Structure formats: structure tokens, C-alpha cells
Short mmCIF file of N, CA, C and O in Angstrom, two decimals:
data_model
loop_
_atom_site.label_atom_id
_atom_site.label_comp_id
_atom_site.label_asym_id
_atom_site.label_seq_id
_atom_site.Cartn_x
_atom_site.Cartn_y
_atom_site.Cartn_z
N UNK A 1 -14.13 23.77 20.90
CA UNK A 1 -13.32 22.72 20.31
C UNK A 1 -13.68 21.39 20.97
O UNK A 1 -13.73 21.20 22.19
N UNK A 2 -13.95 20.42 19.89
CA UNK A 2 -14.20 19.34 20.69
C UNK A 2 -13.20 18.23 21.09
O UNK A 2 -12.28 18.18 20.28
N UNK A 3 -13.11 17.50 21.88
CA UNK A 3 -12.24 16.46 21.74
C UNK A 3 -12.88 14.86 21.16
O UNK A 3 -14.00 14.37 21.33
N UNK A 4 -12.01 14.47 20.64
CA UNK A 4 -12.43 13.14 20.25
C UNK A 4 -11.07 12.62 20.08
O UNK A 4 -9.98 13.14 20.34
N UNK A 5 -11.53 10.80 19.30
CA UNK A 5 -10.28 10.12 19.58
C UNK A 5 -10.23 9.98 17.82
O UNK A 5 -10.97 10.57 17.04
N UNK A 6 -8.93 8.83 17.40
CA UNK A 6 -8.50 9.13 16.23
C UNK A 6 -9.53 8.00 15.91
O UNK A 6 -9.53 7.14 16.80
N UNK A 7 -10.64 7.68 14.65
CA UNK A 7 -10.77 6.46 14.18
C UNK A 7 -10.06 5.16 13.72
O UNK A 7 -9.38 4.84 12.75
N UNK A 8 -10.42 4.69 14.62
CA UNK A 8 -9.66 2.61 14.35
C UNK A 8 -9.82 2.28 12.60
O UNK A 8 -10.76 2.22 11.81
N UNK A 9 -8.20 2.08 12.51
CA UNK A 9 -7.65 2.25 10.91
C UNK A 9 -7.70 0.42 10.68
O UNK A 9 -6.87 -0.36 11.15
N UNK A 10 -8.58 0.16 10.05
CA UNK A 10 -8.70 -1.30 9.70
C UNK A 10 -8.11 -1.58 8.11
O UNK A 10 -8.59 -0.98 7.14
N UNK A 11 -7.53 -2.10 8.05
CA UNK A 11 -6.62 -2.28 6.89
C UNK A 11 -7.60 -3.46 6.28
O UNK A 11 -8.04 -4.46 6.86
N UNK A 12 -7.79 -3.05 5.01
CA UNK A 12 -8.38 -4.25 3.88
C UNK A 12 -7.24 -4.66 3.00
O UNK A 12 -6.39 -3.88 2.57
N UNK A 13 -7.28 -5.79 2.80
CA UNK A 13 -6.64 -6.25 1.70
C UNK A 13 -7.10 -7.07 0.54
O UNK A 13 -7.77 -8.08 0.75
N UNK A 14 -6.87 -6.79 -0.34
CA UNK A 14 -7.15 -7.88 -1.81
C UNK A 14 -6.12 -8.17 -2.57
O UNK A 14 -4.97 -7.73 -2.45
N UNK A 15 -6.45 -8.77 -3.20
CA UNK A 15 -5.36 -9.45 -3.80
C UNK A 15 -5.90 -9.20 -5.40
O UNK A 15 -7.12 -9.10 -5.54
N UNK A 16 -5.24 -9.11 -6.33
CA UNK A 16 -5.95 -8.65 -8.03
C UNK A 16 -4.81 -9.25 -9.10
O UNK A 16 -3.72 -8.81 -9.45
N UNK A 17 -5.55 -10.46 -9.45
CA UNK A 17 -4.67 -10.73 -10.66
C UNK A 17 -4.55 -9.80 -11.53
O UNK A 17 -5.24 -8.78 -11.69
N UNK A 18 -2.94 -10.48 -12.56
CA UNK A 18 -2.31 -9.63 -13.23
C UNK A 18 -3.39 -8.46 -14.22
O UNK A 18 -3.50 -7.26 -14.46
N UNK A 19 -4.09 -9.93 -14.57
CA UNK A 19 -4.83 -9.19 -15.59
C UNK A 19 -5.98 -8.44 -15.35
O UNK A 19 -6.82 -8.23 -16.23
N UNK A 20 -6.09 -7.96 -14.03
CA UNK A 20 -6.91 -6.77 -14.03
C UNK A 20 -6.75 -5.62 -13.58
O UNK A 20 -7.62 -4.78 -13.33
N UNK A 21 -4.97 -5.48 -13.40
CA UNK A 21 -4.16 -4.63 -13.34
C UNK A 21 -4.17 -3.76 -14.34
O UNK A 21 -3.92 -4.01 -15.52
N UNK A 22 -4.49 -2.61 -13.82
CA UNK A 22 -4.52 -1.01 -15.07
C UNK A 22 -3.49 -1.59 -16.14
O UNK A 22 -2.63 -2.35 -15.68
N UNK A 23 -3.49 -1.37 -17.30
CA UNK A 23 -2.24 -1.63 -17.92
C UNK A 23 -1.65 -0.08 -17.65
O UNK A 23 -0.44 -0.05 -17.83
N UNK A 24 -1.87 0.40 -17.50
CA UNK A 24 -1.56 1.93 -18.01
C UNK A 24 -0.75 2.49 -16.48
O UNK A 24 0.06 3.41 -16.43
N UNK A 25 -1.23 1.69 -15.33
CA UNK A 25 -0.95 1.59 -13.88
C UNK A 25 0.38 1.13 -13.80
O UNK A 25 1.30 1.60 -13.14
N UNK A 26 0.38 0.00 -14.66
CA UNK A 26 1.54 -1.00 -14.30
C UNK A 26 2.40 -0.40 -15.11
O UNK A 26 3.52 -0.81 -14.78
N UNK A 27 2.49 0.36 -15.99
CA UNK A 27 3.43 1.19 -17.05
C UNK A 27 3.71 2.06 -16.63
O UNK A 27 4.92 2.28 -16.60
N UNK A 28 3.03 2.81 -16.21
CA UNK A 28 3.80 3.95 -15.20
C UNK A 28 4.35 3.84 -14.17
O UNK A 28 5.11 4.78 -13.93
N UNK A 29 4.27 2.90 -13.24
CA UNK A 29 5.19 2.20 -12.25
C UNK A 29 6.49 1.38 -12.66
O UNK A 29 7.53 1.83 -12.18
N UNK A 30 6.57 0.53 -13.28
CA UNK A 30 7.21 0.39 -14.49
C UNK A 30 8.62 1.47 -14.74
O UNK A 30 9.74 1.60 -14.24
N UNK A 31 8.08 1.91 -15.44
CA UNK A 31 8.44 3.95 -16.09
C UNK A 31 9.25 4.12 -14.61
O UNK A 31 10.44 3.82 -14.53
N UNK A 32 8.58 4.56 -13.58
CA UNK A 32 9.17 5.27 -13.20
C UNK A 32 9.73 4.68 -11.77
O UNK A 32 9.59 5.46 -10.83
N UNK A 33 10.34 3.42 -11.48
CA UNK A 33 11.25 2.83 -10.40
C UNK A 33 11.47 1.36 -11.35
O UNK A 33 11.38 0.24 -10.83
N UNK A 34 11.77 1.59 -12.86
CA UNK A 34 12.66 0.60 -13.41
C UNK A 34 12.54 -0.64 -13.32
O UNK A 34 13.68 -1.07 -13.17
N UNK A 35 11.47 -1.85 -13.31
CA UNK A 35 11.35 -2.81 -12.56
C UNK A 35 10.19 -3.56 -13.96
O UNK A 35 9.10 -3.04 -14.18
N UNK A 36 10.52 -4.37 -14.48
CA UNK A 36 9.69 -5.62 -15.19
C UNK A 36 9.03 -6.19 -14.28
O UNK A 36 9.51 -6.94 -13.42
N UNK A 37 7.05 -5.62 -14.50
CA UNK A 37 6.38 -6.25 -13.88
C UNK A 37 5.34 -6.93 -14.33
O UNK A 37 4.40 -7.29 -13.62
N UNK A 38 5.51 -7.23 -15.92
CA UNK A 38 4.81 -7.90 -16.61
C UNK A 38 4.63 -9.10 -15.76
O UNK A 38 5.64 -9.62 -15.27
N UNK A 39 3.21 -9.70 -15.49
CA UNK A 39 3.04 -11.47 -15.33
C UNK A 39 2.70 -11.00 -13.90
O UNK A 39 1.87 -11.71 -13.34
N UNK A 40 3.07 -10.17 -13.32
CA UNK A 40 3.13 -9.87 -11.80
C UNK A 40 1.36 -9.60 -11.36
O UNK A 40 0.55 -8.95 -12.01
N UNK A 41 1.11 -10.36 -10.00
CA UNK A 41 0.22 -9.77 -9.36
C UNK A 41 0.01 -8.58 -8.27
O UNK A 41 1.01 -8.06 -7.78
N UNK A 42 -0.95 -8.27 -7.99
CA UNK A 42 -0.90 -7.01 -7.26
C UNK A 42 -1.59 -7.36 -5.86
O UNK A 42 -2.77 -7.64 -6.03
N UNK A 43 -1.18 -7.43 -4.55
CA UNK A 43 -1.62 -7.66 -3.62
C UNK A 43 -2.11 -5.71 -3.07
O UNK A 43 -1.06 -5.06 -3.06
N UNK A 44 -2.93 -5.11 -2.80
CA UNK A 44 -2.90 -3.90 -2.08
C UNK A 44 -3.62 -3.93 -1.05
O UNK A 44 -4.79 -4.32 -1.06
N UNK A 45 -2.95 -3.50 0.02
CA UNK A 45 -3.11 -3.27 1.20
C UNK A 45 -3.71 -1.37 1.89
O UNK A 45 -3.10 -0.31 1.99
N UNK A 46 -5.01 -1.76 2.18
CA UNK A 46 -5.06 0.14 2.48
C UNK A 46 -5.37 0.37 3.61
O UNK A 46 -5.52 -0.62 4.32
N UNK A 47 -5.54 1.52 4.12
CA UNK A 47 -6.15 1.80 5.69
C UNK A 47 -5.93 3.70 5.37
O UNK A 47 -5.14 4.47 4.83
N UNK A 48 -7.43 3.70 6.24
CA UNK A 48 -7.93 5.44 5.86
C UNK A 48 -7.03 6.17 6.83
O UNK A 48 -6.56 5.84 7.91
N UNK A 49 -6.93 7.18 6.16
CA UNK A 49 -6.24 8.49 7.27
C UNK A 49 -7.36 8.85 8.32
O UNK A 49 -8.57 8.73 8.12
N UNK A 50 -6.86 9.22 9.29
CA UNK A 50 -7.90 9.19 10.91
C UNK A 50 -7.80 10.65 10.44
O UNK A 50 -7.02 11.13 9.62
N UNK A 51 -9.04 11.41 11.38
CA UNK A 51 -9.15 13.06 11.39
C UNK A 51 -7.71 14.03 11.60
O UNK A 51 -7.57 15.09 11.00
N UNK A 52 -6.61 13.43 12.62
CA UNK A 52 -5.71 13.80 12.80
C UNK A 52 -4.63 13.35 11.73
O UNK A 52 -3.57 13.96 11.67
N UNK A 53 -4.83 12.59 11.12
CA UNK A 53 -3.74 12.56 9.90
C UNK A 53 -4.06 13.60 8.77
O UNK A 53 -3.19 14.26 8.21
N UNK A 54 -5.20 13.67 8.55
CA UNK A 54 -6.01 14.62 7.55
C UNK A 54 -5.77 16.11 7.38
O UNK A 54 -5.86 16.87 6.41
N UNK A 55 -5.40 16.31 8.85
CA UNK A 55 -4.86 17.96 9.24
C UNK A 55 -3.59 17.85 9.02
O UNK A 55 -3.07 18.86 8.55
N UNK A 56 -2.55 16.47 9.32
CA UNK A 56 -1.35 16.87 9.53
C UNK A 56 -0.51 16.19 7.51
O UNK A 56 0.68 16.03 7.26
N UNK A 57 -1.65 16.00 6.61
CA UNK A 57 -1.49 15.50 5.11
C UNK A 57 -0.23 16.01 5.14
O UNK A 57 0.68 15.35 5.65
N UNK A 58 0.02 17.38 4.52
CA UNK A 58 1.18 18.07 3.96
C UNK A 58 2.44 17.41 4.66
O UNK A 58 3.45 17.46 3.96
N UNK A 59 2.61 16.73 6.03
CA UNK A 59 4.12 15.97 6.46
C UNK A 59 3.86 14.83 6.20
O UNK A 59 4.42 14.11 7.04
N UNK A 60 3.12 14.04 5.23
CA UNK A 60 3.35 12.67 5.06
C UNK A 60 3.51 12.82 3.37
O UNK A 60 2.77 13.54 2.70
N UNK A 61 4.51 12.10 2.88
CA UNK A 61 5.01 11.60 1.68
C UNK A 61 4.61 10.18 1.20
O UNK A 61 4.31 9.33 2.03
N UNK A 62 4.61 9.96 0.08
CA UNK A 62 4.07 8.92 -0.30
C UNK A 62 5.39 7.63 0.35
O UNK A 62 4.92 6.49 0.43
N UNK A 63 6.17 7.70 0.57
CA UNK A 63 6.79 6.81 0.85
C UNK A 63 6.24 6.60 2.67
O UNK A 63 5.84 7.51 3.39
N UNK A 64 6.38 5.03 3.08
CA UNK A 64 5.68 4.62 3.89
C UNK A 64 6.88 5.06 5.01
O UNK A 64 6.71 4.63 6.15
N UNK A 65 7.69 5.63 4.83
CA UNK A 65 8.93 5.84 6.20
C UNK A 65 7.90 7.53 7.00
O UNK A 65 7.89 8.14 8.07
N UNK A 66 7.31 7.61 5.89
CA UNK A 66 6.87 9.12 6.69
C UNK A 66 5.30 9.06 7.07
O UNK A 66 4.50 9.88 7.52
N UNK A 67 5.22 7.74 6.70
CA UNK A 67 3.83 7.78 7.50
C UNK A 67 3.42 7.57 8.68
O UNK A 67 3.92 6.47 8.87
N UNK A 68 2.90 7.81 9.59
CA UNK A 68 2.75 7.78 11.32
C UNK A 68 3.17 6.01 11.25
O UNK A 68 2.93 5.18 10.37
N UNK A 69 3.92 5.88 12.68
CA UNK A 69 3.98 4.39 13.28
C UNK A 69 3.27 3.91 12.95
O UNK A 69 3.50 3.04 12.11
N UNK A 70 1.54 4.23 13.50
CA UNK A 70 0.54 3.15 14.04
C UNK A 70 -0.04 2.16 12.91
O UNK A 70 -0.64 1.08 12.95
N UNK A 71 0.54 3.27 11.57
CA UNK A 71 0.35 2.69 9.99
C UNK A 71 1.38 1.99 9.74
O UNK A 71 1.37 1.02 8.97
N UNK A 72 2.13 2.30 10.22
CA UNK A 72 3.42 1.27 9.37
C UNK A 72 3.72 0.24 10.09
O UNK A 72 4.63 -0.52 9.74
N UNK A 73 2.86 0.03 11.44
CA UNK A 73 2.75 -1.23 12.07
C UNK A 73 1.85 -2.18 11.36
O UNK A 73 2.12 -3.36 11.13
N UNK A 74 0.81 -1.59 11.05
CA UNK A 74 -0.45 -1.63 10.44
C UNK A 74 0.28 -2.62 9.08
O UNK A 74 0.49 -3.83 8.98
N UNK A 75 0.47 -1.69 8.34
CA UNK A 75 1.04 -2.27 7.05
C UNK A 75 2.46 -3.30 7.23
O UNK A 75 2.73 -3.94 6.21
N UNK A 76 2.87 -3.40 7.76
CA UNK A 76 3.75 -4.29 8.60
C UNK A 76 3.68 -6.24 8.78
O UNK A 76 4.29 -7.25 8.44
N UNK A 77 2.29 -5.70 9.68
CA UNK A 77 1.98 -7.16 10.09
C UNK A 77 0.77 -7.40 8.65
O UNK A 77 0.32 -8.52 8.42
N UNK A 78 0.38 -6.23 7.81
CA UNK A 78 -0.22 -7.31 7.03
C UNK A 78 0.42 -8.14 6.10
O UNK A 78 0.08 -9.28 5.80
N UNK A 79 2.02 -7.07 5.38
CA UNK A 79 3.00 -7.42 5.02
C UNK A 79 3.32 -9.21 5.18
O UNK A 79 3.20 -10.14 4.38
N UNK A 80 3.92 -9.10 7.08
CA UNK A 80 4.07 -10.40 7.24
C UNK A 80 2.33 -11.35 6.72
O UNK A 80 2.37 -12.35 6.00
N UNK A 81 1.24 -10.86 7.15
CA UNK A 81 0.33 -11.93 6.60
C UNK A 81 0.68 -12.54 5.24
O UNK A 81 1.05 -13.68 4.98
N UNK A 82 0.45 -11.46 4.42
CA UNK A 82 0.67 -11.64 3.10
C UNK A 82 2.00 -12.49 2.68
O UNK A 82 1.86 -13.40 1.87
N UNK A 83 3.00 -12.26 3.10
CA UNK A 83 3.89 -13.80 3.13
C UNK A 83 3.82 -15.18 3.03
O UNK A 83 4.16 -16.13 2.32
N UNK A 84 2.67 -14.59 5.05
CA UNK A 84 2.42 -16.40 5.62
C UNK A 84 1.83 -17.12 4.76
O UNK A 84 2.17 -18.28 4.51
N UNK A 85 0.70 -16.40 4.11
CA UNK A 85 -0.36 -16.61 3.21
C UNK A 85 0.13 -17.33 1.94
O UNK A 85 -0.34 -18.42 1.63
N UNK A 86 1.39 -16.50 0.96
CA UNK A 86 1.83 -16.89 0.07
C UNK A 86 3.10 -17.32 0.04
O UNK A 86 3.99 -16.85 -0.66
N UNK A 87 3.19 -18.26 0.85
CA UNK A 87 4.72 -18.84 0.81
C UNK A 87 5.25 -18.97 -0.07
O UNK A 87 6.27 -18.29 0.07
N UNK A 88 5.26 -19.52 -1.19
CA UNK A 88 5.42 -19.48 -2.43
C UNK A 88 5.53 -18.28 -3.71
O UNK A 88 5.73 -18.28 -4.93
N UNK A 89 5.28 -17.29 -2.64
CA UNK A 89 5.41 -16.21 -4.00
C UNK A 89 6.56 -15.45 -3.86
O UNK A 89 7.18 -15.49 -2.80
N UNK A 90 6.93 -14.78 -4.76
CA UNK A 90 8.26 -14.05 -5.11
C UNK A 90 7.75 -12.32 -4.99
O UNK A 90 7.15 -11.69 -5.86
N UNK A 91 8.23 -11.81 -3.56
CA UNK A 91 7.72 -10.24 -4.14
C UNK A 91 8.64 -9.43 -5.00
O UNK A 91 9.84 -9.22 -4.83
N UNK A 92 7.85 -9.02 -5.96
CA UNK A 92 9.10 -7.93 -7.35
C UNK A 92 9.24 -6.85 -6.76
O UNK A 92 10.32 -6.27 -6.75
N UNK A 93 8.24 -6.44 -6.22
CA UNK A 93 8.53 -4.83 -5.89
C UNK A 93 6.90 -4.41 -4.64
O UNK A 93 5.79 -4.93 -4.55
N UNK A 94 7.59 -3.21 -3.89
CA UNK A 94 6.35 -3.14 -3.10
C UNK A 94 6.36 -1.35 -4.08
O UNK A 94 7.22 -0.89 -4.83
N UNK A 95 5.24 -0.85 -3.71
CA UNK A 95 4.90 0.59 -3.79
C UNK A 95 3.85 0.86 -2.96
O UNK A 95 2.86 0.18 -2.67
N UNK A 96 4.41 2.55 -2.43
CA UNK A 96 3.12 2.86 -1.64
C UNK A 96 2.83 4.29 -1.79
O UNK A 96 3.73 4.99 -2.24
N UNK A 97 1.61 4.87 -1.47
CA UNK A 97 0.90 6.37 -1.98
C UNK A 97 -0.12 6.40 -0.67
O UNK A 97 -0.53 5.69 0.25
N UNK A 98 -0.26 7.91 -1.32
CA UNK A 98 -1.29 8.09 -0.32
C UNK A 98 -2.32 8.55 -1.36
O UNK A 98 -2.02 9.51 -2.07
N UNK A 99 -3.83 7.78 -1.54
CA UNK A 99 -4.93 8.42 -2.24
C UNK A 99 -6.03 8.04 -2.12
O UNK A 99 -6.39 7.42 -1.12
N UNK A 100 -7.13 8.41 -3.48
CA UNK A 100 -8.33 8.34 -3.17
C UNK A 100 -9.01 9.21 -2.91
O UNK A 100 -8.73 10.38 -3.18
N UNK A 101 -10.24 8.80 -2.22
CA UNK A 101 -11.48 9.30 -1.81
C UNK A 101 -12.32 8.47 -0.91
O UNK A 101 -13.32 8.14 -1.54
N UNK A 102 -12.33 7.93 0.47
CA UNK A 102 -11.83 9.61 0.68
C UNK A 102 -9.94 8.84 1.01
O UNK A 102 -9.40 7.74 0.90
N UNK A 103 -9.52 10.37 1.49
CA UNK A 103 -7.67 9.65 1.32
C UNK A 103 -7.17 8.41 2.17
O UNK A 103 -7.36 8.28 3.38
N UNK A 104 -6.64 7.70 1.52
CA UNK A 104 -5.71 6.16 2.25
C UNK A 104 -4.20 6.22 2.17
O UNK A 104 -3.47 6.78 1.35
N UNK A 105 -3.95 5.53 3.17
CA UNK A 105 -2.42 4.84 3.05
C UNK A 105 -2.54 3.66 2.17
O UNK A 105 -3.35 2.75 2.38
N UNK A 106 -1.67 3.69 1.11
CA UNK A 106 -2.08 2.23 0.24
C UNK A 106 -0.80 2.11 0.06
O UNK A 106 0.07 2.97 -0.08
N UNK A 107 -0.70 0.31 0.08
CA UNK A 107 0.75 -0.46 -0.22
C UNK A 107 0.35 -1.47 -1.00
O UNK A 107 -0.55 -2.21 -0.61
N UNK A 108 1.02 -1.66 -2.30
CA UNK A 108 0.48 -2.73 -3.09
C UNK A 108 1.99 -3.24 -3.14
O UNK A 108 3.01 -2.55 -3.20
N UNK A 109 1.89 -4.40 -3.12
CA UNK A 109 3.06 -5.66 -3.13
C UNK A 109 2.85 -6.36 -4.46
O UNK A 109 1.81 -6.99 -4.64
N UNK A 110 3.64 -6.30 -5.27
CA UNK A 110 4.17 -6.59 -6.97
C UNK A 110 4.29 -8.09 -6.50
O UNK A 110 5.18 -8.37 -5.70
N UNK A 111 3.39 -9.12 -6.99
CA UNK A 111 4.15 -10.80 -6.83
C UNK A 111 3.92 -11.46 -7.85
O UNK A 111 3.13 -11.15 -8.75
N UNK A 112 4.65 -12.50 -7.78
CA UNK A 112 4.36 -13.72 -8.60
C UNK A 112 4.53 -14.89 -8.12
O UNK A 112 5.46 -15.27 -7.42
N UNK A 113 3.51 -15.54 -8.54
CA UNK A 113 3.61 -17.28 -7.81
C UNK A 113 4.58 -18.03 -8.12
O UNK A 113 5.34 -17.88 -9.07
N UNK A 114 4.58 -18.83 -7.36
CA UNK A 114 5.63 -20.03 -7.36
C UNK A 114 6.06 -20.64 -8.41
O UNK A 114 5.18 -21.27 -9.01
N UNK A 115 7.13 -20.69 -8.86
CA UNK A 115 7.73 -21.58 -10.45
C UNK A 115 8.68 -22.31 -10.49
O UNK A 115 9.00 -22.85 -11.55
#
């Protein structure tokens, strides 16, 4: 058995206007936590699962309360970035999952600019 350490989880972020938002994405989110997000942009925030999250998948839920600390610090301060950044914007709604390929913690923040 070897030992090693966990890989350094670097969080990317982009930002994706409305309109290149899945329609079909935004309807099923929509659908299913009740929320008008027509006009809305999508900020998402991700960072990969380390080798030790990968073994321990089955105790993390898509909601970000069950994801290890070091992520939800992670997603946290990009949170606050994404604020500093957009002073002006209104967040509608956040959502978060775990997916992909290979698997991520992803948080996308529902906004709209300033009016």
C-alpha cells in the first residue's frame, strides 16, 4: 500500500451567459427547486475530487453541506470572489452536484446584472 497525499483542488471558474445555458438545463432546474430563471446567468464554480474523496463518493450528496470542509472552503471564498467581482448582480439561486468526467464538486450561482 502506498502512501501519498490528496491532490491540490484548484477551483476554475467561468462565468456563461444566459444564452448559452442548456435550455433543457435551465428547465429542469427550474422544474425541480421552483425558481424563474429565465434572463439569468450562470456563474459555475468546480474543483476535482482528490483520490480520497473518490473512495469515500457514496457519503457525499449533491448538496454542498456534505461535501468535505476543504471544498466548501474552497467554494466559499470563490463564492465571496464572485460577489466582489459582481457587485452589482442579484444571485437567484445557487445549485450544486457532484459530476462529470472525470468527477467534480460543481456550484453554479443563478445571476443577473444590475437594473
Amino acid at each position: 500500500m502506498s502512501d501519498s497525499c490528496a491532490m491540490p483542488r484548484e477551483a476554475s471558474t467561468s462565468d456563461t451567459p444566459f444564452g448559452q445555458v442548456a435550455d433543457m438545463q435551465r428547465k429542469e432546474i427550474e422544474r425541480t427547486i421552483g425558481l424563474d430563471l429565465a434572463g439569468c446567468n450562470v456563474c459555475s464554480i468546480v474543483t476535482a475530487l482528490d483520490e480520497f474523496d473518490l473512495r469515500r463518493l457514496g457519503n457525499f450528496g449533491h448538496r454542498m453541506e456534505t461535501w468535505p470542509e476543504a471544498v466548501r472552503a474552497i467554494m466559499e471564498k470563490e463564492l465571496t470572489g464572485f460577489a466582489t467581482r459582481n457587485g452589482g448582480a442579484r444571485i437567484e439561486a445557487i445549485t450544486t452536484a457532484i459530476g462529470g468526467t472525470p468527477k467534480c464538486f460543481i456550484l453554479c450561482v443563478h445571476w443577473r446584472g444590475k437594473q
